[in-house]
Amino acid sequence: DSGVTQTPKHLITATGQRVTLRCSPRSGDLSVYWYQQSLDQGLQFLIQYYNGEERAKGNILERFSAQQFPDLHSELNLSSLELGDSALYFCASSVGTAGANVLTFGAGSRLTVL
Amino acid sequence: GENVEQHPSTLSVQEGDSAVIKCTYSDSASNYFPWYKQELGKGPQLIIDIRSNVGEKKDQRIAVTLNKTAKHFSLHITETQPEDSAVYFCAASFRANSKLTFGKGITLSVRP
């Protein structure tokens, strides 16, 4: 157990739907990162929050949004889902926000869009 | 932005042999280079990292070397074991930038 908790582990939904993925960071970590992992694209950085504020943005679609709450857990909202959104979504956390921080990953949420 | 490339996408070695995985990066300002290992059904886990002021770092059977001039860094695994079979990701970042850019990963298979 890495200390980063992601729910749900698996999710199957239909095109056009909306889902929410949840992440609880490791105790003491203030930064939360979201990554998308697909077979041909590897680990793609989506977005990062630090202590409730957005700190960095990657290749996140406009249909996707995220936030970090006062208790530091984070949610990734995916809307108007398309087949191509099927992927593993990882949450990671770190103590600080600099690029040289060690990331602790959760076990991921596997999203299947039918 | 930073671009990190790993080649090949798969590598198969005999148990006991050494494995070398190489990555190249594009941004000469990058100064932190971690390696993550992802086992089946799990998230990536840091196994070793190196900073730009160091040319080599070793931890038991694994080592990482960095060539800043050529902009590449490599993971070396000696005396490979079946439990080394996994996907390995290299990454690079510039300290002031929170973004860690990952390569696409390489699947290492260790044949018993």
PDB file of C-alpha atoms in Angstrom:
ATOM      1  CA  ASP A   1       0.000   0.000   0.000  1.00  0.00           C
ATOM      2  CA  SER A   2       1.569   3.267  -1.207  1.00  0.00           C
ATOM      3  CA  GLY A   3      -0.573   5.466   1.021  1.00  0.00           C
ATOM      4  CA  VAL A   4      -2.318   7.079  -1.953  1.00  0.00           C
ATOM      5  CA  THR A   5      -5.915   5.873  -2.228  1.00  0.00           C
ATOM      6  CA  GLN A   6      -7.870   5.995  -5.463  1.00  0.00           C
ATOM      7  CA  THR A   7     -11.522   5.127  -5.977  1.00  0.00           C
ATOM      8  CA  PRO A   8     -13.128   3.507  -7.825  1.00  0.00           C
ATOM      9  CA  LYS A   9     -10.657   0.858  -9.015  1.00  0.00           C
ATOM     10  CA  HIS A  10     -12.736   0.050 -12.069  1.00  0.00           C
ATOM     11  CA  LEU A  11     -15.447   1.994 -13.844  1.00  0.00           C
ATOM     12  CA  ILE A  12     -17.446   1.105 -16.933  1.00  0.00           C
ATOM     13  CA  THR A  13     -19.676   3.716 -18.495  1.00  0.00           C
ATOM     14  CA  ALA A  14     -21.125   4.827 -21.813  1.00  0.00           C
ATOM     15  CA  THR A  15     -20.149   7.550 -24.231  1.00  0.00           C
ATOM     16  CA  GLY A  16     -21.515  10.956 -23.326  1.00  0.00           C
ATOM     17  CA  GLN A  17     -21.596  10.210 -19.617  1.00  0.00           C
ATOM     18  CA  ARG A  18     -19.761  11.929 -16.761  1.00  0.00           C
ATOM     19  CA  VAL A  19     -17.657  10.297 -14.068  1.00  0.00           C
ATOM     20  CA  THR A  20     -15.721  11.425 -11.029  1.00  0.00           C
ATOM     21  CA  LEU A  21     -12.471   9.834  -9.882  1.00  0.00           C
ATOM     22  CA  ARG A  22     -11.334  10.383  -6.329  1.00  0.00           C
ATOM     23  CA  CYS A  23      -7.885  10.505  -4.764  1.00  0.00           C
ATOM     24  CA  SER A  24      -6.678  10.760  -1.172  1.00  0.00           C
ATOM     25  CA  PRO A  25      -2.988  11.705  -1.004  1.00  0.00           C
ATOM     26  CA  ARG A  26      -0.417  10.155   1.301  1.00  0.00           C
ATOM     27  CA  SER A  27      -0.500  11.645   4.782  1.00  0.00           C
ATOM     28  CA  GLY A  28       1.593  14.825   4.902  1.00  0.00           C
ATOM     29  CA  ASP A  29       1.682  15.349   1.125  1.00  0.00           C
ATOM     30  CA  LEU A  30       0.293  18.652  -0.098  1.00  0.00           C
ATOM     31  CA  SER A  31       0.601  18.142  -3.857  1.00  0.00           C
ATOM     32  CA  VAL A  32      -1.670  15.964  -5.948  1.00  0.00           C
ATOM     33  CA  TYR A  33      -1.015  15.078  -9.579  1.00  0.00           C
ATOM     34  CA  TRP A  34      -3.269  13.375 -12.111  1.00  0.00           C
ATOM     35  CA  TYR A  35      -1.852  11.253 -14.923  1.00  0.00           C
ATOM     36  CA  GLN A  36      -3.543   9.371 -17.750  1.00  0.00           C
ATOM     37  CA  GLN A  37      -1.988   6.113 -18.917  1.00  0.00           C
ATOM     38  CA  SER A  38      -2.926   4.606 -22.238  1.00  0.00           C
ATOM     39  CA  LEU A  39      -1.167   1.848 -24.176  1.00  0.00           C
ATOM     40  CA  ASP A  40       0.313   4.042 -26.878  1.00  0.00           C
ATOM     41  CA  GLN A  41       0.888   7.266 -24.940  1.00  0.00           C
ATOM     42  CA  GLY A  42       2.496   6.167 -21.728  1.00  0.00           C
ATOM     43  CA  LEU A  43       2.009   8.415 -18.697  1.00  0.00           C
ATOM     44  CA  GLN A  44       0.519  11.744 -19.711  1.00  0.00           C
ATOM     45  CA  PHE A  45       0.485  14.531 -17.130  1.00  0.00           C
ATOM     46  CA  LEU A  46      -2.943  16.131 -16.748  1.00  0.00           C
ATOM     47  CA  ILE A  47      -2.880  18.562 -13.855  1.00  0.00           C
ATOM     48  CA  GLN A  48      -1.310  19.307 -10.472  1.00  0.00           C
ATOM     49  CA  TYR A  49      -2.679  20.922  -7.320  1.00  0.00           C
ATOM     50  CA  TYR A  50      -0.753  22.153  -4.325  1.00  0.00           C
ATOM     51  CA  ASN A  51      -2.586  22.827  -1.068  1.00  0.00           C
ATOM     52  CA  GLY A  52      -5.840  23.489  -2.868  1.00  0.00           C
ATOM     53  CA  GLU A  53      -4.520  25.607  -5.721  1.00  0.00           C
ATOM     54  CA  GLU A  54      -3.842  24.621  -9.316  1.00  0.00           C
ATOM     55  CA  ARG A  55      -0.079  24.683  -9.913  1.00  0.00           C
ATOM     56  CA  ALA A  56       0.554  23.142 -13.310  1.00  0.00           C
ATOM     57  CA  LYS A  57      -1.482  22.049 -16.262  1.00  0.00           C
ATOM     58  CA  GLY A  58      -0.600  19.476 -18.863  1.00  0.00           C
ATOM     59  CA  ASN A  59      -2.503  17.853 -21.677  1.00  0.00           C
ATOM     60  CA  ILE A  60      -5.881  18.053 -19.962  1.00  0.00           C
ATOM     61  CA  LEU A  61      -8.921  18.279 -22.212  1.00  0.00           C
ATOM     62  CA  GLU A  62     -11.512  20.988 -21.663  1.00  0.00           C
ATOM     63  CA  ARG A  63     -14.037  18.212 -20.951  1.00  0.00           C
ATOM     64  CA  PHE A  64     -11.949  17.278 -17.915  1.00  0.00           C
ATOM     65  CA  SER A  65     -11.684  19.256 -14.711  1.00  0.00           C
ATOM     66  CA  ALA A  66     -10.188  18.707 -11.291  1.00  0.00           C
ATOM     67  CA  GLN A  67     -10.018  20.251  -7.868  1.00  0.00           C
ATOM     68  CA  GLN A  68      -8.334  19.747  -4.531  1.00  0.00           C
ATOM     69  CA  PHE A  69     -10.420  20.173  -1.408  1.00  0.00           C
ATOM     70  CA  PRO A  70      -9.436  21.644   1.992  1.00  0.00           C
ATOM     71  CA  ASP A  71      -8.822  18.152   3.363  1.00  0.00           C
ATOM     72  CA  LEU A  72      -6.371  17.731   0.425  1.00  0.00           C
ATOM     73  CA  HIS A  73      -8.245  14.975  -1.353  1.00  0.00           C
ATOM     74  CA  SER A  74      -8.729  15.575  -5.051  1.00  0.00           C
ATOM     75  CA  GLU A  75     -11.332  14.724  -7.649  1.00  0.00           C
ATOM     76  CA  LEU A  76     -10.955  14.427 -11.409  1.00  0.00           C
ATOM     77  CA  ASN A  77     -14.177  14.977 -13.333  1.00  0.00           C
ATOM     78  CA  LEU A  78     -14.467  13.594 -16.846  1.00  0.00           C
ATOM     79  CA  SER A  79     -17.500  14.634 -18.886  1.00  0.00           C
ATOM     80  CA  SER A  80     -18.961  13.993 -22.347  1.00  0.00           C
ATOM     81  CA  LEU A  81     -16.942  10.806 -22.352  1.00  0.00           C
ATOM     82  CA  GLU A  82     -15.610   9.409 -25.607  1.00  0.00           C
ATOM     83  CA  LEU A  83     -14.267   5.965 -26.444  1.00  0.00           C
ATOM     84  CA  GLY A  84     -10.747   7.390 -26.512  1.00  0.00           C
ATOM     85  CA  ASP A  85     -11.006   8.406 -22.857  1.00  0.00           C
ATOM     86  CA  SER A  86     -10.730   4.757 -21.865  1.00  0.00           C
ATOM     87  CA  ALA A  87      -7.500   4.539 -19.907  1.00  0.00           C
ATOM     88  CA  LEU A  88      -5.909   4.110 -16.506  1.00  0.00           C
ATOM     89  CA  TYR A  89      -6.017   7.293 -14.475  1.00  0.00           C
ATOM     90  CA  PHE A  90      -3.369   7.636 -11.799  1.00  0.00           C
ATOM     91  CA  CYS A  91      -3.200  10.011  -8.921  1.00  0.00           C
ATOM     92  CA  ALA A  92       0.157  10.749  -7.322  1.00  0.00           C
ATOM     93  CA  SER A  93       1.120  12.885  -4.360  1.00  0.00           C
ATOM     94  CA  SER A  94       4.268  14.565  -3.096  1.00  0.00           C
ATOM     95  CA  VAL A  95       5.342  16.695  -0.181  1.00  0.00           C
ATOM     96  CA  GLY A  96       6.128  19.851  -2.107  1.00  0.00           C
ATOM     97  CA  THR A  97       5.625  21.224  -5.535  1.00  0.00           C
ATOM     98  CA  ALA A  98       9.053  21.358  -7.143  1.00  0.00           C
ATOM     99  CA  GLY A  99       9.721  19.051 -10.071  1.00  0.00           C
ATOM    100  CA  ALA A 100      12.314  17.120  -8.098  1.00  0.00           C
ATOM    101  CA  ASN A 101       9.859  15.738  -5.566  1.00  0.00           C
ATOM    102  CA  VAL A 102       9.355  12.013  -5.315  1.00  0.00           C
ATOM    103  CA  LEU A 103       5.906  11.077  -6.552  1.00  0.00           C
ATOM    104  CA  THR A 104       3.936   8.380  -4.744  1.00  0.00           C
ATOM    105  CA  PHE A 105       1.363   6.834  -7.056  1.00  0.00           C
ATOM    106  CA  GLY A 106      -1.925   5.218  -6.224  1.00  0.00           C
ATOM    107  CA  ALA A 107      -3.041   1.951  -7.806  1.00  0.00           C
ATOM    108  CA  GLY A 108      -5.076   3.745 -10.449  1.00  0.00           C
ATOM    109  CA  SER A 109      -8.667   3.880 -11.646  1.00  0.00           C
ATOM    110  CA  ARG A 110      -9.381   1.961 -14.825  1.00  0.00           C
ATOM    111  CA  LEU A 111     -12.037   3.686 -16.928  1.00  0.00           C
ATOM    112  CA  THR A 112     -13.730   1.848 -19.753  1.00  0.00           C
ATOM    113  CA  VAL A 113     -16.030   3.834 -22.035  1.00  0.00           C
ATOM    114  CA  LEU A 114     -18.348   1.714 -24.176  1.00  0.00           C
TER     115      LEU A 114
ATOM    116  CA  GLY B   1       8.510  21.670 -23.492  1.00  0.00           C
ATOM    117  CA  GLU B   2      10.471  18.644 -22.386  1.00  0.00           C
ATOM    118  CA  ASN B   3      10.336  15.498 -24.498  1.00  0.00           C
ATOM    119  CA  VAL B   4      11.548  12.182 -23.089  1.00  0.00           C
ATOM    120  CA  GLU B   5      12.016   9.159 -25.315  1.00  0.00           C
ATOM    121  CA  GLN B   6      12.650   5.524 -24.475  1.00  0.00           C
ATOM    122  CA  HIS B   7      13.713   2.897 -26.967  1.00  0.00           C
ATOM    123  CA  PRO B   8      13.013   0.085 -27.541  1.00  0.00           C
ATOM    124  CA  SER B   9       9.513  -0.490 -26.151  1.00  0.00           C
ATOM    125  CA  THR B  10      10.301  -4.026 -25.014  1.00  0.00           C
ATOM    126  CA  LEU B  11      13.408  -5.814 -23.772  1.00  0.00           C
ATOM    127  CA  SER B  12      13.866  -9.480 -22.950  1.00  0.00           C
ATOM    128  CA  VAL B  13      16.857 -10.837 -21.045  1.00  0.00           C
ATOM    129  CA  GLN B  14      17.882 -14.139 -19.509  1.00  0.00           C
ATOM    130  CA  GLU B  15      17.771 -14.377 -15.737  1.00  0.00           C
ATOM    131  CA  GLY B  16      21.175 -13.445 -14.347  1.00  0.00           C
ATOM    132  CA  ASP B  17      22.099 -11.244 -17.284  1.00  0.00           C
ATOM    133  CA  SER B  18      22.293  -7.450 -17.165  1.00  0.00           C
ATOM    134  CA  ALA B  19      19.687  -5.121 -18.630  1.00  0.00           C
ATOM    135  CA  VAL B  20      20.294  -1.572 -19.814  1.00  0.00           C
ATOM    136  CA  ILE B  21      17.468   0.824 -20.596  1.00  0.00           C
ATOM    137  CA  LYS B  22      18.283   4.148 -22.212  1.00  0.00           C
ATOM    138  CA  CYS B  23      16.368   7.414 -22.310  1.00  0.00           C
ATOM    139  CA  THR B  24      16.981  10.661 -24.105  1.00  0.00           C
ATOM    140  CA  TYR B  25      15.624  14.080 -23.191  1.00  0.00           C
ATOM    141  CA  SER B  26      15.345  17.326 -25.101  1.00  0.00           C
ATOM    142  CA  ASP B  27      15.511  20.174 -22.576  1.00  0.00           C
ATOM    143  CA  SER B  28      19.089  20.924 -21.549  1.00  0.00           C
ATOM    144  CA  ALA B  29      17.733  22.738 -18.485  1.00  0.00           C
ATOM    145  CA  SER B  30      16.353  19.505 -17.021  1.00  0.00           C
ATOM    146  CA  ASN B  31      18.231  18.515 -13.908  1.00  0.00           C
ATOM    147  CA  TYR B  32      16.291  15.725 -12.224  1.00  0.00           C
ATOM    148  CA  PHE B  33      15.976  12.246 -13.722  1.00  0.00           C
ATOM    149  CA  PRO B  34      14.011   9.562 -11.862  1.00  0.00           C
ATOM    150  CA  TRP B  35      13.206   6.001 -12.850  1.00  0.00           C
ATOM    151  CA  TYR B  36       9.895   4.417 -11.936  1.00  0.00           C
ATOM    152  CA  LYS B  37       8.964   0.734 -12.001  1.00  0.00           C
ATOM    153  CA  GLN B  38       5.380  -0.348 -12.622  1.00  0.00           C
ATOM    154  CA  GLU B  39       4.387  -3.890 -11.757  1.00  0.00           C
ATOM    155  CA  LEU B  40       1.224  -5.435 -13.130  1.00  0.00           C
ATOM    156  CA  GLY B  41      -1.893  -3.949 -11.565  1.00  0.00           C
ATOM    157  CA  LYS B  42       0.012  -1.347  -9.570  1.00  0.00           C
ATOM    158  CA  GLY B  43       1.008   2.271  -9.888  1.00  0.00           C
ATOM    159  CA  PRO B  44       4.567   3.309 -10.785  1.00  0.00           C
ATOM    160  CA  GLN B  45       7.052   3.341  -7.932  1.00  0.00           C
ATOM    161  CA  LEU B  46      10.321   5.269  -7.744  1.00  0.00           C
ATOM    162  CA  ILE B  47      13.334   2.953  -7.792  1.00  0.00           C
ATOM    163  CA  ILE B  48      16.225   5.361  -8.271  1.00  0.00           C
ATOM    164  CA  ASP B  49      16.850   8.951  -9.295  1.00  0.00           C
ATOM    165  CA  ILE B  50      19.778  11.148 -10.238  1.00  0.00           C
ATOM    166  CA  ARG B  51      20.402  14.864 -10.291  1.00  0.00           C
ATOM    167  CA  SER B  52      22.422  16.729 -12.885  1.00  0.00           C
ATOM    168  CA  ASN B  53      25.375  17.379 -10.605  1.00  0.00           C
ATOM    169  CA  VAL B  54      26.049  13.630 -10.391  1.00  0.00           C
ATOM    170  CA  GLY B  55      27.151  11.346 -13.215  1.00  0.00           C
ATOM    171  CA  GLU B  56      26.285   7.992 -11.666  1.00  0.00           C
ATOM    172  CA  LYS B  57      24.306   6.605  -8.748  1.00  0.00           C
ATOM    173  CA  LYS B  58      24.073   3.041  -7.547  1.00  0.00           C
ATOM    174  CA  ASP B  59      21.706   1.175  -5.246  1.00  0.00           C
ATOM    175  CA  GLN B  60      22.435  -2.544  -4.883  1.00  0.00           C
ATOM    176  CA  ARG B  61      21.670  -4.160  -8.269  1.00  0.00           C
ATOM    177  CA  ILE B  62      20.476  -1.011  -9.985  1.00  0.00           C
ATOM    178  CA  ALA B  63      22.407   2.015 -11.167  1.00  0.00           C
ATOM    179  CA  VAL B  64      21.678   5.093 -13.219  1.00  0.00           C
ATOM    180  CA  THR B  65      24.165   7.009 -15.359  1.00  0.00           C
ATOM    181  CA  LEU B  66      23.710  10.475 -16.791  1.00  0.00           C
ATOM    182  CA  ASN B  67      25.401  12.056 -19.799  1.00  0.00           C
ATOM    183  CA  LYS B  68      24.373  15.694 -19.845  1.00  0.00           C
ATOM    184  CA  THR B  69      26.342  16.504 -22.982  1.00  0.00           C
ATOM    185  CA  ALA B  70      24.522  13.863 -24.997  1.00  0.00           C
ATOM    186  CA  LYS B  71      21.273  14.412 -23.059  1.00  0.00           C
ATOM    187  CA  HIS B  72      20.716  10.791 -22.207  1.00  0.00           C
ATOM    188  CA  PHE B  73      20.539   8.699 -19.067  1.00  0.00           C
ATOM    189  CA  SER B  74      20.420   4.969 -18.567  1.00  0.00           C
ATOM    190  CA  LEU B  75      19.158   2.441 -16.046  1.00  0.00           C
ATOM    191  CA  HIS B  76      21.405  -0.552 -15.434  1.00  0.00           C
ATOM    192  CA  ILE B  77      20.095  -3.688 -13.715  1.00  0.00           C
ATOM    193  CA  THR B  78      22.625  -6.407 -12.922  1.00  0.00           C
ATOM    194  CA  GLU B  79      21.953 -10.058 -12.080  1.00  0.00           C
ATOM    195  CA  THR B  80      18.357  -9.754 -13.277  1.00  0.00           C
ATOM    196  CA  GLN B  81      15.683 -11.782 -11.529  1.00  0.00           C
ATOM    197  CA  PRO B  82      12.127 -12.703 -12.599  1.00  0.00           C
ATOM    198  CA  GLU B  83      10.751 -10.104 -10.183  1.00  0.00           C
ATOM    199  CA  ASP B  84      12.512  -7.414 -12.203  1.00  0.00           C
ATOM    200  CA  SER B  85       9.949  -8.054 -14.958  1.00  0.00           C
ATOM    201  CA  ALA B  86       7.872  -4.864 -15.143  1.00  0.00           C
ATOM    202  CA  VAL B  87       7.372  -1.652 -17.077  1.00  0.00           C
ATOM    203  CA  TYR B  88      10.101   0.909 -16.463  1.00  0.00           C
ATOM    204  CA  PHE B  89       9.531   4.625 -16.983  1.00  0.00           C
ATOM    205  CA  CYS B  90      12.205   7.274 -17.151  1.00  0.00           C
ATOM    206  CA  ALA B  91      11.323  10.904 -16.523  1.00  0.00           C
ATOM    207  CA  ALA B  92      12.877  14.347 -16.505  1.00  0.00           C
ATOM    208  CA  SER B  93      12.068  17.677 -14.969  1.00  0.00           C
ATOM    209  CA  PHE B  94      13.409  21.160 -14.490  1.00  0.00           C
ATOM    210  CA  ARG B  95      13.449  22.005 -10.807  1.00  0.00           C
ATOM    211  CA  ALA B  96      11.409  25.198 -11.007  1.00  0.00           C
ATOM    212  CA  ASN B  97       8.773  23.481 -13.093  1.00  0.00           C
ATOM    213  CA  SER B  98       6.419  21.159 -11.298  1.00  0.00           C
ATOM    214  CA  LYS B  99       5.853  19.024 -14.329  1.00  0.00           C
ATOM    215  CA  LEU B 100       7.608  15.664 -14.509  1.00  0.00           C
ATOM    216  CA  THR B 101       7.684  14.406 -18.093  1.00  0.00           C
ATOM    217  CA  PHE B 102       7.665  10.627 -18.482  1.00  0.00           C
ATOM    218  CA  GLY B 103       8.841   8.472 -21.349  1.00  0.00           C
ATOM    219  CA  LYS B 104       6.393   5.950 -22.818  1.00  0.00           C
ATOM    220  CA  GLY B 105       7.847   3.098 -20.807  1.00  0.00           C
ATOM    221  CA  ILE B 106       9.691  -0.077 -21.647  1.00  0.00           C
ATOM    222  CA  THR B 107       8.488  -3.561 -20.791  1.00  0.00           C
ATOM    223  CA  LEU B 108      11.312  -5.663 -19.373  1.00  0.00           C
ATOM    224  CA  SER B 109      10.863  -9.436 -19.380  1.00  0.00           C
ATOM    225  CA  VAL B 110      13.318 -11.619 -17.482  1.00  0.00           C
ATOM    226  CA  ARG B 111      13.267 -15.194 -18.765  1.00  0.00           C
ATOM    227  CA  PRO B 112      13.861 -17.847 -16.073  1.00  0.00           C
TER     228      PRO B 112
END
